[in-house]
mmCIF file of C-alpha atoms and ligand atoms in Angstrom:
data_model
loop_
_atom_site.group_PDB
_atom_site.id
_atom_site.type_symbol
_atom_site.label_atom_id
_atom_site.label_comp_id
_atom_site.label_asym_id
_atom_site.label_seq_id
_atom_site.Cartn_x
_atom_site.Cartn_y
_atom_site.Cartn_z
ATOM 1 C CA UNK A 15 -82.053 -120.871 26.500
ATOM 2 C CA UNK A 16 -83.612 -118.854 23.697
ATOM 3 C CA UNK A 17 -87.089 -117.507 23.827
ATOM 4 C CA UNK A 18 -89.143 -118.942 20.994
ATOM 5 C CA UNK A 19 -91.618 -116.060 21.091
ATOM 6 C CA UNK A 20 -88.866 -113.678 20.126
ATOM 7 C CA UNK A 21 -87.984 -115.854 17.126
ATOM 8 C CA UNK A 22 -91.594 -116.012 15.971
ATOM 9 C CA UNK A 23 -92.045 -112.250 16.224
ATOM 10 C CA UNK A 24 -88.955 -111.625 14.183
ATOM 11 C CA UNK A 25 -90.026 -114.089 11.514
ATOM 12 C CA UNK A 26 -93.473 -112.482 11.352
ATOM 13 C CA UNK A 27 -91.945 -109.026 10.961
ATOM 14 C CA UNK A 28 -89.483 -110.236 8.331
ATOM 15 C CA UNK A 29 -92.238 -112.080 6.447
ATOM 16 C CA UNK A 30 -94.418 -108.964 6.507
ATOM 17 C CA UNK A 31 -91.459 -106.923 5.276
ATOM 18 C CA UNK A 32 -90.969 -109.280 2.298
ATOM 19 C CA UNK A 33 -94.696 -109.034 1.416
ATOM 20 C CA UNK A 34 -94.568 -105.214 1.382
ATOM 21 C CA UNK A 35 -91.290 -105.298 -0.518
ATOM 22 C CA UNK A 36 -92.897 -107.520 -3.179
ATOM 23 C CA UNK A 37 -95.746 -104.908 -3.481
ATOM 24 C CA UNK A 38 -93.245 -102.116 -3.828
ATOM 25 C CA UNK A 39 -91.410 -104.021 -6.482
ATOM 26 C CA UNK A 40 -94.626 -104.652 -8.509
ATOM 27 C CA UNK A 41 -95.472 -100.958 -8.283
ATOM 28 C CA UNK A 42 -91.987 -99.898 -9.472
ATOM 29 C CA UNK A 43 -92.115 -102.397 -12.310
ATOM 30 C CA UNK A 44 -95.562 -101.343 -13.403
ATOM 31 C CA UNK A 45 -94.633 -97.736 -13.467
ATOM 32 C CA UNK A 46 -91.183 -98.498 -15.010
ATOM 33 C CA UNK A 47 -89.221 -96.984 -12.216
ATOM 34 C CA UNK A 48 -85.712 -98.315 -11.796
ATOM 35 C CA UNK A 49 -85.020 -98.442 -8.059
ATOM 36 C CA UNK A 50 -81.785 -98.788 -6.109
ATOM 37 C CA UNK A 51 -81.015 -99.206 -2.436
ATOM 38 C CA UNK A 52 -77.751 -97.543 -1.498
ATOM 39 C CA UNK A 53 -76.107 -98.784 1.660
ATOM 40 C CA UNK A 54 -72.836 -98.121 3.550
ATOM 41 C CA UNK A 55 -71.349 -97.210 6.889
ATOM 42 C CA UNK A 56 -71.932 -93.695 8.107
ATOM 43 C CA UNK A 57 -69.494 -91.257 6.472
ATOM 44 C CA UNK A 58 -68.652 -93.269 3.352
ATOM 45 C CA UNK A 59 -69.978 -90.414 1.231
ATOM 46 C CA UNK A 60 -73.330 -91.783 0.109
ATOM 47 C CA UNK A 61 -75.010 -88.406 -0.089
ATOM 48 C CA UNK A 62 -72.107 -86.849 -2.004
ATOM 49 C CA UNK A 63 -71.983 -89.781 -4.405
ATOM 50 C CA UNK A 64 -75.721 -89.525 -5.017
ATOM 51 C CA UNK A 65 -75.780 -85.750 -5.261
ATOM 52 C CA UNK A 66 -73.163 -85.882 -8.023
ATOM 53 C CA UNK A 67 -74.948 -88.780 -9.762
ATOM 54 C CA UNK A 68 -78.228 -86.847 -9.743
ATOM 55 C CA UNK A 69 -76.641 -83.650 -11.045
ATOM 56 C CA UNK A 70 -74.689 -85.396 -13.807
ATOM 57 C CA UNK A 71 -77.604 -87.555 -14.987
ATOM 58 C CA UNK A 72 -80.212 -84.794 -14.695
ATOM 59 C CA UNK A 73 -80.525 -84.419 -18.461
ATOM 60 C CA UNK A 74 -80.715 -88.166 -19.081
ATOM 61 C CA UNK A 75 -83.495 -89.238 -16.732
ATOM 62 C CA UNK A 76 -85.617 -87.827 -13.981
ATOM 63 C CA UNK A 77 -85.114 -89.165 -10.497
ATOM 64 C CA UNK A 78 -86.666 -89.229 -7.079
ATOM 65 C CA UNK A 79 -84.834 -89.822 -3.855
ATOM 66 C CA UNK A 80 -85.821 -91.310 -0.479
ATOM 67 C CA UNK A 81 -83.320 -90.631 2.240
ATOM 68 C CA UNK A 82 -83.221 -92.565 5.533
ATOM 69 C CA UNK A 83 -81.524 -90.993 8.562
ATOM 70 C CA UNK A 84 -81.805 -91.637 12.205
ATOM 71 C CA UNK A 85 -82.261 -87.888 12.846
ATOM 72 C CA UNK A 86 -82.157 -84.609 10.788
ATOM 73 C CA UNK A 87 -83.160 -83.980 7.201
ATOM 74 C CA UNK A 88 -79.782 -82.470 6.171
ATOM 75 C CA UNK A 89 -79.112 -85.106 3.490
ATOM 76 C CA UNK A 90 -82.527 -84.706 1.829
ATOM 77 C CA UNK A 91 -82.045 -80.961 1.730
ATOM 78 C CA UNK A 92 -78.649 -81.393 0.161
ATOM 79 C CA UNK A 93 -79.995 -83.779 -2.481
ATOM 80 C CA UNK A 94 -82.904 -81.454 -3.346
ATOM 81 C CA UNK A 95 -80.323 -78.939 -4.490
ATOM 82 C CA UNK A 96 -79.692 -81.345 -7.401
ATOM 83 C CA UNK A 97 -83.239 -80.405 -8.517
ATOM 84 C CA UNK A 98 -84.920 -83.717 -7.699
ATOM 85 C CA UNK A 99 -87.875 -84.751 -5.562
ATOM 86 C CA UNK A 100 -86.441 -85.823 -2.189
ATOM 87 C CA UNK A 101 -88.316 -87.350 0.736
ATOM 88 C CA UNK A 102 -86.709 -87.737 4.108
ATOM 89 C CA UNK A 103 -87.539 -90.649 6.364
ATOM 90 C CA UNK A 104 -86.380 -89.875 9.845
ATOM 91 C CA UNK A 105 -86.376 -93.236 11.559
ATOM 92 C CA UNK A 106 -86.284 -91.981 15.130
ATOM 93 C CA UNK A 107 -83.552 -94.275 16.275
ATOM 94 C CA UNK A 108 -84.193 -97.147 13.849
ATOM 95 C CA UNK A 109 -80.900 -98.119 12.205
ATOM 96 C CA UNK A 110 -82.331 -99.309 8.853
ATOM 97 C CA UNK A 111 -85.145 -98.700 6.438
ATOM 98 C CA UNK A 112 -87.842 -101.323 5.945
ATOM 99 C CA UNK A 113 -90.220 -101.851 3.050
ATOM 100 C CA UNK A 114 -93.145 -100.211 4.810
ATOM 101 C CA UNK A 115 -91.241 -96.958 5.392
ATOM 102 C CA UNK A 116 -90.327 -96.959 1.669
ATOM 103 C CA UNK A 117 -93.961 -97.650 0.678
ATOM 104 C CA UNK A 118 -95.107 -94.659 2.798
ATOM 105 C CA UNK A 119 -92.341 -92.402 1.440
ATOM 106 C CA UNK A 120 -93.150 -93.259 -2.229
ATOM 107 C CA UNK A 121 -96.669 -91.862 -1.714
ATOM 108 C CA UNK A 122 -95.039 -88.477 -1.524
ATOM 109 C CA UNK A 123 -93.221 -88.952 -4.826
ATOM 110 C CA UNK A 124 -94.832 -88.782 -8.270
ATOM 111 C CA UNK A 125 -93.657 -92.175 -9.529
ATOM 112 C CA UNK A 126 -95.304 -91.618 -12.897
ATOM 113 C CA UNK A 127 -92.908 -88.765 -13.543
ATOM 114 C CA UNK A 128 -89.631 -90.458 -12.662
ATOM 115 C CA UNK A 129 -87.389 -93.060 -14.287
ATOM 116 C CA UNK A 130 -85.196 -93.760 -11.294
ATOM 117 C CA UNK A 131 -85.818 -94.014 -7.549
ATOM 118 C CA UNK A 132 -82.780 -93.799 -5.339
ATOM 119 C CA UNK A 133 -83.152 -94.986 -1.762
ATOM 120 C CA UNK A 134 -80.285 -93.792 0.502
ATOM 121 C CA UNK A 135 -80.434 -96.185 3.410
ATOM 122 C CA UNK A 136 -79.434 -95.316 7.010
ATOM 123 C CA UNK A 137 -75.655 -95.433 7.482
ATOM 124 C CA UNK A 138 -75.155 -98.896 8.896
ATOM 125 C CA UNK A 139 -73.442 -101.994 7.528
ATOM 126 C CA UNK A 140 -75.403 -104.594 9.456
ATOM 127 C CA UNK A 141 -79.228 -104.748 9.345
ATOM 128 C CA UNK A 142 -79.958 -102.918 6.074
ATOM 129 C CA UNK A 143 -78.651 -106.071 4.387
ATOM 130 C CA UNK A 144 -81.607 -108.085 5.760
ATOM 131 C CA UNK A 145 -84.409 -105.780 4.624
ATOM 132 C CA UNK A 146 -85.633 -106.081 1.078
ATOM 133 C CA UNK A 147 -87.172 -102.748 0.108
ATOM 134 C CA UNK A 148 -88.425 -103.785 -3.301
ATOM 135 C CA UNK A 149 -85.420 -102.349 -5.074
ATOM 136 C CA UNK A 150 -83.991 -103.564 -8.436
ATOM 137 C CA UNK A 151 -80.369 -102.949 -7.552
ATOM 138 C CA UNK A 152 -78.307 -102.903 -4.361
ATOM 139 C CA UNK A 153 -75.282 -100.584 -4.215
ATOM 140 C CA UNK A 154 -72.804 -100.741 -1.378
ATOM 141 C CA UNK A 155 -70.247 -97.974 -0.823
ATOM 142 C CA UNK A 156 -66.888 -98.421 0.808
ATOM 143 C CA UNK A 157 -64.645 -95.423 1.341
ATOM 144 C CA UNK A 158 -60.864 -95.664 1.331
ATOM 145 C CA UNK A 159 -60.768 -94.434 4.942
ATOM 146 C CA UNK A 160 -62.575 -97.499 6.204
ATOM 147 C CA UNK A 161 -59.854 -100.133 5.775
ATOM 148 C CA UNK A 162 -59.469 -102.889 3.254
ATOM 149 C CA UNK A 163 -61.028 -105.592 5.392
ATOM 150 C CA UNK A 164 -64.528 -104.069 5.623
ATOM 151 C CA UNK A 165 -65.947 -106.747 3.210
ATOM 152 C CA UNK A 166 -64.547 -109.455 5.464
ATOM 153 C CA UNK A 167 -66.000 -107.888 8.576
ATOM 154 C CA UNK A 168 -69.484 -107.209 7.060
ATOM 155 C CA UNK A 169 -69.878 -110.069 4.570
ATOM 156 C CA UNK A 170 -73.674 -110.136 4.704
ATOM 157 C CA UNK A 171 -73.958 -106.645 3.218
ATOM 158 C CA UNK A 172 -71.400 -107.295 0.496
ATOM 159 C CA UNK A 173 -72.968 -110.639 -0.454
ATOM 160 C CA UNK A 174 -76.226 -108.945 -1.385
ATOM 161 C CA UNK A 175 -74.560 -106.169 -3.409
ATOM 162 C CA UNK A 176 -75.024 -105.877 -7.162
ATOM 163 C CA UNK A 177 -72.562 -102.977 -7.221
ATOM 164 C CA UNK A 178 -69.725 -102.034 -4.898
ATOM 165 C CA UNK A 179 -68.442 -98.428 -5.146
ATOM 166 C CA UNK A 180 -65.032 -97.692 -3.636
ATOM 167 C CA UNK A 181 -65.280 -93.982 -2.835
ATOM 168 C CA UNK A 182 -62.939 -91.124 -1.844
ATOM 169 C CA UNK A 183 -60.160 -92.235 -4.227
ATOM 170 C CA UNK A 184 -58.790 -88.686 -4.086
ATOM 171 C CA UNK A 185 -57.493 -89.323 -0.549
ATOM 172 C CA UNK A 186 -56.440 -92.935 -1.020
ATOM 173 C CA UNK A 187 -52.700 -92.222 -0.931
ATOM 174 C CA UNK A 188 -52.989 -89.923 2.085
ATOM 175 C CA UNK A 189 -54.690 -92.599 4.212
ATOM 176 C CA UNK A 190 -52.443 -95.446 2.961
ATOM 177 C CA UNK A 191 -55.314 -97.310 1.197
ATOM 178 C CA UNK A 192 -54.193 -100.752 0.019
ATOM 179 C CA UNK A 193 -56.100 -100.892 -3.263
ATOM 180 C CA UNK A 194 -55.183 -104.417 -4.389
ATOM 181 C CA UNK A 195 -56.081 -106.032 -1.106
ATOM 182 C CA UNK A 196 -59.367 -104.098 -0.930
ATOM 183 C CA UNK A 197 -60.373 -105.238 -4.439
ATOM 184 C CA UNK A 198 -59.354 -108.847 -3.624
ATOM 185 C CA UNK A 199 -61.492 -108.771 -0.490
ATOM 186 C CA UNK A 200 -64.491 -107.415 -2.393
ATOM 187 C CA UNK A 201 -64.106 -109.966 -5.172
ATOM 188 C CA UNK A 202 -63.801 -112.810 -2.628
ATOM 189 C CA UNK A 203 -66.931 -111.860 -0.652
ATOM 190 C CA UNK A 204 -68.952 -110.391 -3.511
ATOM 191 C CA UNK A 205 -67.891 -112.087 -6.762
ATOM 192 C CA UNK A 206 -71.302 -111.160 -8.274
ATOM 193 C CA UNK A 207 -70.761 -107.416 -7.814
ATOM 194 C CA UNK A 208 -69.645 -104.904 -10.397
ATOM 195 C CA UNK A 209 -66.981 -102.690 -8.834
ATOM 196 C CA UNK A 210 -66.438 -98.962 -9.503
ATOM 197 C CA UNK A 211 -63.598 -96.919 -8.088
ATOM 198 C CA UNK A 212 -64.528 -93.287 -7.796
ATOM 199 C CA UNK A 213 -64.107 -89.979 -6.132
ATOM 200 C CA UNK A 214 -67.555 -88.452 -5.805
ATOM 201 C CA UNK A 215 -65.824 -85.238 -4.788
ATOM 202 C CA UNK A 216 -63.630 -84.781 -7.853
ATOM 203 C CA UNK A 217 -65.804 -86.832 -10.226
ATOM 204 C CA UNK A 218 -63.024 -89.300 -11.102
ATOM 205 C CA UNK A 219 -64.378 -92.645 -12.194
ATOM 206 C CA UNK A 220 -67.979 -91.464 -12.142
ATOM 207 C CA UNK A 221 -68.517 -91.707 -15.911
ATOM 208 C CA UNK A 222 -68.236 -95.508 -15.961
ATOM 209 C CA UNK A 223 -70.843 -95.657 -13.194
ATOM 210 C CA UNK A 224 -73.239 -93.503 -15.256
ATOM 211 C CA UNK A 225 -72.611 -95.682 -18.364
ATOM 212 C CA UNK A 226 -73.378 -98.799 -16.333
ATOM 213 C CA UNK A 227 -76.551 -97.164 -14.929
ATOM 214 C CA UNK A 228 -77.821 -96.112 -18.372
ATOM 215 C CA UNK A 229 -77.069 -99.625 -19.703
ATOM 216 C CA UNK A 230 -78.946 -101.313 -16.818
ATOM 217 C CA UNK A 231 -81.935 -99.006 -17.207
ATOM 218 C CA UNK A 232 -82.132 -99.620 -20.958
ATOM 219 C CA UNK A 233 -81.878 -103.328 -20.413
ATOM 220 C CA UNK A 234 -84.680 -103.388 -17.894
ATOM 221 C CA UNK A 235 -87.060 -100.947 -19.564
HETATM 222 MG MG1 MG B 30 -76.131 -89.481 3.904
HETATM 223 ZN ZN1 ZN B 31 -81.364 -101.765 11.946
#
């Protein structure tokens, strides 16, 4: 038998998260900050993808980054080298970011000064999907080393994605990546998502992602 108290507590926490997420969203809208929540399994190359994005768009718009990790601030340090404001949230074991963590982290960023806020979520394909952070756009990364059936195994995450980025194309052949079947799985689970195929390491495919980003930001603001 299930324990109803557990259910009530979870609903209360989720409800509170949604309230704070709504407040975050209002703040970002008011200050015209375009926000994105970037999610993937650990090791899909989120930080490398974001570092290159930040470097290559540096002259177009100013950005801030919030980085969630279970431990260490290595990723935030790495992203700061792109010349942007970066705030690390070390979750101390928590496997996802929630709206309150983001609200606290944004206090350390000058939102008036930035056009884009990137939130790198904790590497995890399960619970980040259930926590609205107040973002405008959800980006899910899938690297070619992970197998073509990832979207089928983690449908919840792919179903909330506005963008799916297939990363590490430079090693696709070496790992026997089945491109057609991966794309078919993404399109089946996430027909709403715009798909980009890139190598954040070599830069291949990144330009269409930047064009899309610029277009979205112009549309919104
Ligand atoms: Mg990272
Ligand atoms: Zn979690």
